[in-house]
Amino acid sequence: MNCSLFIKGISAAATIICSYVSTQYLGKNIMYAIGGAIVCTGITAFMVDRITGQNEIDQVILCRPRPLTRPTSCIGCKYYHGISYNGSPLICSVHPEGIEGAKCPDWQGF
């Protein structure tokens, strides 16, 4: 898992703060302090995992193929796809490379 230094620093600081709070406010019993530190470490690890997971999702969304400009004859058609794969456009499932004329004979709305 690739974590930035900033996120690791926040994780460490949150663990230290939670451990201090659990030691000071949960009483003299050391079991409460240890339990509080373990719980806070788990919560912090969960939060860091969620943040890095969202960053990975954002990278996937940014790297996906961009849609092509929609031909006027394809507006509202349920067969339209319009994404280019390896430089080859896939216009629709019926006419992968587009149509020759101005009106598509296979046009169907949703």
mmCIF file with all atom_site columns, C-alpha atoms in Angstrom:
data_model
loop_
_atom_site.group_PDB
_atom_site.id
_atom_site.type_symbol
_atom_site.label_atom_id
_atom_site.label_alt_id
_atom_site.label_comp_id
_atom_site.label_asym_id
_atom_site.label_entity_id
_atom_site.label_seq_id
_atom_site.pdbx_PDB_ins_code
_atom_site.Cartn_x
_atom_site.Cartn_y
_atom_site.Cartn_z
_atom_site.occupancy
_atom_site.B_iso_or_equiv
_atom_site.pdbx_formal_charge
_atom_site.auth_seq_id
_atom_site.auth_comp_id
_atom_site.auth_asym_id
_atom_site.auth_atom_id
_atom_site.pdbx_PDB_model_num
ATOM 1   C CA . MET A 1 1   ? 0.000   0.000  0.000   1.00 0.00 ? 1   MET A CA 1
ATOM 2   C CA . ASN A 1 2   ? 1.467   3.365  -1.030  1.00 0.00 ? 2   ASN A CA 1
ATOM 3   C CA . CYS A 1 3   ? 0.836   5.925  1.685   1.00 0.00 ? 3   CYS A CA 1
ATOM 4   C CA . SER A 1 4   ? 2.106   9.444  1.609   1.00 0.00 ? 4   SER A CA 1
ATOM 5   C CA . LEU A 1 5   ? 4.317   10.709 4.417   1.00 0.00 ? 5   LEU A CA 1
ATOM 6   C CA . PHE A 1 6   ? 1.564   13.122 5.445   1.00 0.00 ? 6   PHE A CA 1
ATOM 7   C CA . ILE A 1 7   ? -0.972  10.330 6.003   1.00 0.00 ? 7   ILE A CA 1
ATOM 8   C CA . LYS A 1 8   ? 1.562   8.249  7.947   1.00 0.00 ? 8   LYS A CA 1
ATOM 9   C CA . GLY A 1 9   ? 2.332   11.270 10.136  1.00 0.00 ? 9   GLY A CA 1
ATOM 10  C CA . ILE A 1 10  ? -1.350  11.859 10.850  1.00 0.00 ? 10  ILE A CA 1
ATOM 11  C CA . SER A 1 11  ? -1.772  8.183  11.664  1.00 0.00 ? 11  SER A CA 1
ATOM 12  C CA . ALA A 1 12  ? 1.115   8.237  14.140  1.00 0.00 ? 12  ALA A CA 1
ATOM 13  C CA . ALA A 1 13  ? -0.062  11.481 15.750  1.00 0.00 ? 13  ALA A CA 1
ATOM 14  C CA . ALA A 1 14  ? -3.620  10.177 16.129  1.00 0.00 ? 14  ALA A CA 1
ATOM 15  C CA . THR A 1 15  ? -2.356  6.973  17.753  1.00 0.00 ? 15  THR A CA 1
ATOM 16  C CA . ILE A 1 16  ? -0.206  8.919  20.221  1.00 0.00 ? 16  ILE A CA 1
ATOM 17  C CA . ILE A 1 17  ? -3.031  11.309 21.100  1.00 0.00 ? 17  ILE A CA 1
ATOM 18  C CA . CYS A 1 18  ? -5.528  8.477  21.573  1.00 0.00 ? 18  CYS A CA 1
ATOM 19  C CA . SER A 1 19  ? -3.059  6.587  23.760  1.00 0.00 ? 19  SER A CA 1
ATOM 20  C CA . TYR A 1 20  ? -2.445  9.670  25.910  1.00 0.00 ? 20  TYR A CA 1
ATOM 21  C CA . VAL A 1 21  ? -6.169  10.378 26.291  1.00 0.00 ? 21  VAL A CA 1
ATOM 22  C CA . SER A 1 22  ? -6.923  6.779  27.166  1.00 0.00 ? 22  SER A CA 1
ATOM 23  C CA . THR A 1 23  ? -4.152  6.775  29.801  1.00 0.00 ? 23  THR A CA 1
ATOM 24  C CA . GLN A 1 24  ? -5.200  10.084 31.381  1.00 0.00 ? 24  GLN A CA 1
ATOM 25  C CA . TYR A 1 25  ? -8.973  9.832  31.355  1.00 0.00 ? 25  TYR A CA 1
ATOM 26  C CA . LEU A 1 26  ? -9.800  6.152  31.594  1.00 0.00 ? 26  LEU A CA 1
ATOM 27  C CA . GLY A 1 27  ? -8.270  5.711  35.045  1.00 0.00 ? 27  GLY A CA 1
ATOM 28  C CA . LYS A 1 28  ? -5.247  4.048  36.519  1.00 0.00 ? 28  LYS A CA 1
ATOM 29  C CA . ASN A 1 29  ? -6.088  0.603  35.213  1.00 0.00 ? 29  ASN A CA 1
ATOM 30  C CA . ILE A 1 30  ? -3.489  -0.175 32.543  1.00 0.00 ? 30  ILE A CA 1
ATOM 31  C CA . MET A 1 31  ? -5.828  -2.559 30.735  1.00 0.00 ? 31  MET A CA 1
ATOM 32  C CA . TYR A 1 32  ? -8.088  0.351  29.819  1.00 0.00 ? 32  TYR A CA 1
ATOM 33  C CA . ALA A 1 33  ? -5.101  2.266  28.487  1.00 0.00 ? 33  ALA A CA 1
ATOM 34  C CA . ILE A 1 34  ? -3.861  -0.665 26.409  1.00 0.00 ? 34  ILE A CA 1
ATOM 35  C CA . GLY A 1 35  ? -7.352  -1.389 25.110  1.00 0.00 ? 35  GLY A CA 1
ATOM 36  C CA . GLY A 1 36  ? -7.873  2.265  24.214  1.00 0.00 ? 36  GLY A CA 1
ATOM 37  C CA . ALA A 1 37  ? -4.565  2.383  22.354  1.00 0.00 ? 37  ALA A CA 1
ATOM 38  C CA . ILE A 1 38  ? -5.395  -0.760 20.400  1.00 0.00 ? 38  ILE A CA 1
ATOM 39  C CA . VAL A 1 39  ? -8.856  0.517  19.467  1.00 0.00 ? 39  VAL A CA 1
ATOM 40  C CA . CYS A 1 40  ? -7.504  3.913  18.431  1.00 0.00 ? 40  CYS A CA 1
ATOM 41  C CA . THR A 1 41  ? -4.775  2.284  16.351  1.00 0.00 ? 41  THR A CA 1
ATOM 42  C CA . GLY A 1 42  ? -7.405  0.155  14.605  1.00 0.00 ? 42  GLY A CA 1
ATOM 43  C CA . ILE A 1 43  ? -9.601  3.169  13.899  1.00 0.00 ? 43  ILE A CA 1
ATOM 44  C CA . THR A 1 44  ? -6.630  5.105  12.555  1.00 0.00 ? 44  THR A CA 1
ATOM 45  C CA . ALA A 1 45  ? -5.543  2.206  10.332  1.00 0.00 ? 45  ALA A CA 1
ATOM 46  C CA . PHE A 1 46  ? -9.103  1.900  8.997   1.00 0.00 ? 46  PHE A CA 1
ATOM 47  C CA . MET A 1 47  ? -9.236  5.625  8.200   1.00 0.00 ? 47  MET A CA 1
ATOM 48  C CA . VAL A 1 48  ? -5.858  5.547  6.429   1.00 0.00 ? 48  VAL A CA 1
ATOM 49  C CA . ASP A 1 49  ? -6.973  2.532  4.385   1.00 0.00 ? 49  ASP A CA 1
ATOM 50  C CA . ARG A 1 50  ? -10.163 4.321  3.335   1.00 0.00 ? 50  ARG A CA 1
ATOM 51  C CA . ILE A 1 51  ? -8.250  7.468  2.343   1.00 0.00 ? 51  ILE A CA 1
ATOM 52  C CA . THR A 1 52  ? -5.707  5.578  0.245   1.00 0.00 ? 52  THR A CA 1
ATOM 53  C CA . GLY A 1 53  ? -8.466  3.450  -1.297  1.00 0.00 ? 53  GLY A CA 1
ATOM 54  C CA . GLN A 1 54  ? -10.258 6.610  -2.404  1.00 0.00 ? 54  GLN A CA 1
ATOM 55  C CA . ASN A 1 55  ? -7.016  7.912  -3.924  1.00 0.00 ? 55  ASN A CA 1
ATOM 56  C CA . GLU A 1 56  ? -6.664  4.684  -5.928  1.00 0.00 ? 56  GLU A CA 1
ATOM 57  C CA . ILE A 1 57  ? -10.261 5.013  -7.148  1.00 0.00 ? 57  ILE A CA 1
ATOM 58  C CA . ASP A 1 58  ? -9.572  8.591  -8.219  1.00 0.00 ? 58  ASP A CA 1
ATOM 59  C CA . GLN A 1 59  ? -6.519  7.441  -10.215 1.00 0.00 ? 59  GLN A CA 1
ATOM 60  C CA . VAL A 1 60  ? -8.570  4.769  -12.014 1.00 0.00 ? 60  VAL A CA 1
ATOM 61  C CA . ILE A 1 61  ? -11.234 7.321  -12.912 1.00 0.00 ? 61  ILE A CA 1
ATOM 62  C CA . LEU A 1 62  ? -8.625  9.749  -14.244 1.00 0.00 ? 62  LEU A CA 1
ATOM 63  C CA . CYS A 1 63  ? -6.997  7.043  -16.428 1.00 0.00 ? 63  CYS A CA 1
ATOM 64  C CA . ARG A 1 64  ? -10.145 5.666  -18.064 1.00 0.00 ? 64  ARG A CA 1
ATOM 65  C CA . PRO A 1 65  ? -10.707 6.256  -21.780 1.00 0.00 ? 65  PRO A CA 1
ATOM 66  C CA . ARG A 1 66  ? -12.285 9.549  -22.795 1.00 0.00 ? 66  ARG A CA 1
ATOM 67  C CA . PRO A 1 67  ? -15.586 9.520  -24.724 1.00 0.00 ? 67  PRO A CA 1
ATOM 68  C CA . LEU A 1 68  ? -15.696 10.592 -28.373 1.00 0.00 ? 68  LEU A CA 1
ATOM 69  C CA . THR A 1 69  ? -17.823 13.409 -29.708 1.00 0.00 ? 69  THR A CA 1
ATOM 70  C CA . ARG A 1 70  ? -21.304 12.046 -30.373 1.00 0.00 ? 70  ARG A CA 1
ATOM 71  C CA . PRO A 1 71  ? -22.471 12.116 -34.013 1.00 0.00 ? 71  PRO A CA 1
ATOM 72  C CA . THR A 1 72  ? -25.812 13.878 -34.468 1.00 0.00 ? 72  THR A CA 1
ATOM 73  C CA . SER A 1 73  ? -27.433 10.731 -35.867 1.00 0.00 ? 73  SER A CA 1
ATOM 74  C CA . CYS A 1 74  ? -26.529 8.852  -32.650 1.00 0.00 ? 74  CYS A CA 1
ATOM 75  C CA . ILE A 1 75  ? -28.147 11.234 -30.149 1.00 0.00 ? 75  ILE A CA 1
ATOM 76  C CA . GLY A 1 76  ? -30.578 9.272  -27.977 1.00 0.00 ? 76  GLY A CA 1
ATOM 77  C CA . CYS A 1 77  ? -29.752 5.886  -29.501 1.00 0.00 ? 77  CYS A CA 1
ATOM 78  C CA . LYS A 1 78  ? -29.500 2.945  -27.111 1.00 0.00 ? 78  LYS A CA 1
ATOM 79  C CA . TYR A 1 79  ? -26.715 1.323  -29.159 1.00 0.00 ? 79  TYR A CA 1
ATOM 80  C CA . TYR A 1 80  ? -24.319 4.290  -28.879 1.00 0.00 ? 80  TYR A CA 1
ATOM 81  C CA . HIS A 1 81  ? -21.049 3.605  -27.008 1.00 0.00 ? 81  HIS A CA 1
ATOM 82  C CA . GLY A 1 82  ? -18.573 6.249  -28.142 1.00 0.00 ? 82  GLY A CA 1
ATOM 83  C CA . ILE A 1 83  ? -15.286 5.283  -26.454 1.00 0.00 ? 83  ILE A CA 1
ATOM 84  C CA . SER A 1 84  ? -11.965 4.822  -28.229 1.00 0.00 ? 84  SER A CA 1
ATOM 85  C CA . TYR A 1 85  ? -9.915  1.708  -27.441 1.00 0.00 ? 85  TYR A CA 1
ATOM 86  C CA . ASN A 1 86  ? -6.228  1.740  -28.443 1.00 0.00 ? 86  ASN A CA 1
ATOM 87  C CA . GLY A 1 87  ? -6.949  4.535  -30.892 1.00 0.00 ? 87  GLY A CA 1
ATOM 88  C CA . SER A 1 88  ? -9.830  2.723  -32.597 1.00 0.00 ? 88  SER A CA 1
ATOM 89  C CA . PRO A 1 89  ? -13.229 4.336  -31.982 1.00 0.00 ? 89  PRO A CA 1
ATOM 90  C CA . LEU A 1 90  ? -16.174 2.126  -31.083 1.00 0.00 ? 90  LEU A CA 1
ATOM 91  C CA . ILE A 1 91  ? -19.189 4.207  -32.041 1.00 0.00 ? 91  ILE A CA 1
ATOM 92  C CA . CYS A 1 92  ? -21.963 1.692  -31.405 1.00 0.00 ? 92  CYS A CA 1
ATOM 93  C CA . SER A 1 93  ? -22.666 -2.016 -31.198 1.00 0.00 ? 93  SER A CA 1
ATOM 94  C CA . VAL A 1 94  ? -24.440 -2.169 -34.584 1.00 0.00 ? 94  VAL A CA 1
ATOM 95  C CA . HIS A 1 95  ? -22.062 0.120  -36.535 1.00 0.00 ? 95  HIS A CA 1
ATOM 96  C CA . PRO A 1 96  ? -18.682 -0.005 -34.729 1.00 0.00 ? 96  PRO A CA 1
ATOM 97  C CA . GLU A 1 97  ? -17.039 2.489  -37.103 1.00 0.00 ? 97  GLU A CA 1
ATOM 98  C CA . GLY A 1 98  ? -20.071 4.756  -37.553 1.00 0.00 ? 98  GLY A CA 1
ATOM 99  C CA . ILE A 1 99  ? -22.541 5.178  -40.387 1.00 0.00 ? 99  ILE A CA 1
ATOM 100 C CA . GLU A 1 100 ? -22.030 6.511  -43.913 1.00 0.00 ? 100 GLU A CA 1
ATOM 101 C CA . GLY A 1 101 ? -25.144 8.672  -44.238 1.00 0.00 ? 101 GLY A CA 1
ATOM 102 C CA . ALA A 1 102 ? -26.807 11.305 -42.095 1.00 0.00 ? 102 ALA A CA 1
ATOM 103 C CA . LYS A 1 103 ? -29.525 8.993  -40.741 1.00 0.00 ? 103 LYS A CA 1
ATOM 104 C CA . CYS A 1 104 ? -28.943 5.617  -39.102 1.00 0.00 ? 104 CYS A CA 1
ATOM 105 C CA . PRO A 1 105 ? -31.321 2.826  -40.228 1.00 0.00 ? 105 PRO A CA 1
ATOM 106 C CA . ASP A 1 106 ? -30.845 0.933  -36.935 1.00 0.00 ? 106 ASP A CA 1
ATOM 107 C CA . TRP A 1 107 ? -31.494 3.842  -34.536 1.00 0.00 ? 107 TRP A CA 1
ATOM 108 C CA . GLN A 1 108 ? -33.563 2.896  -31.466 1.00 0.00 ? 108 GLN A CA 1
ATOM 109 C CA . GLY A 1 109 ? -34.393 5.018  -28.450 1.00 0.00 ? 109 GLY A CA 1
ATOM 110 C CA . PHE A 1 110 ? -34.326 3.808  -24.873 1.00 0.00 ? 110 PHE A CA 1
#
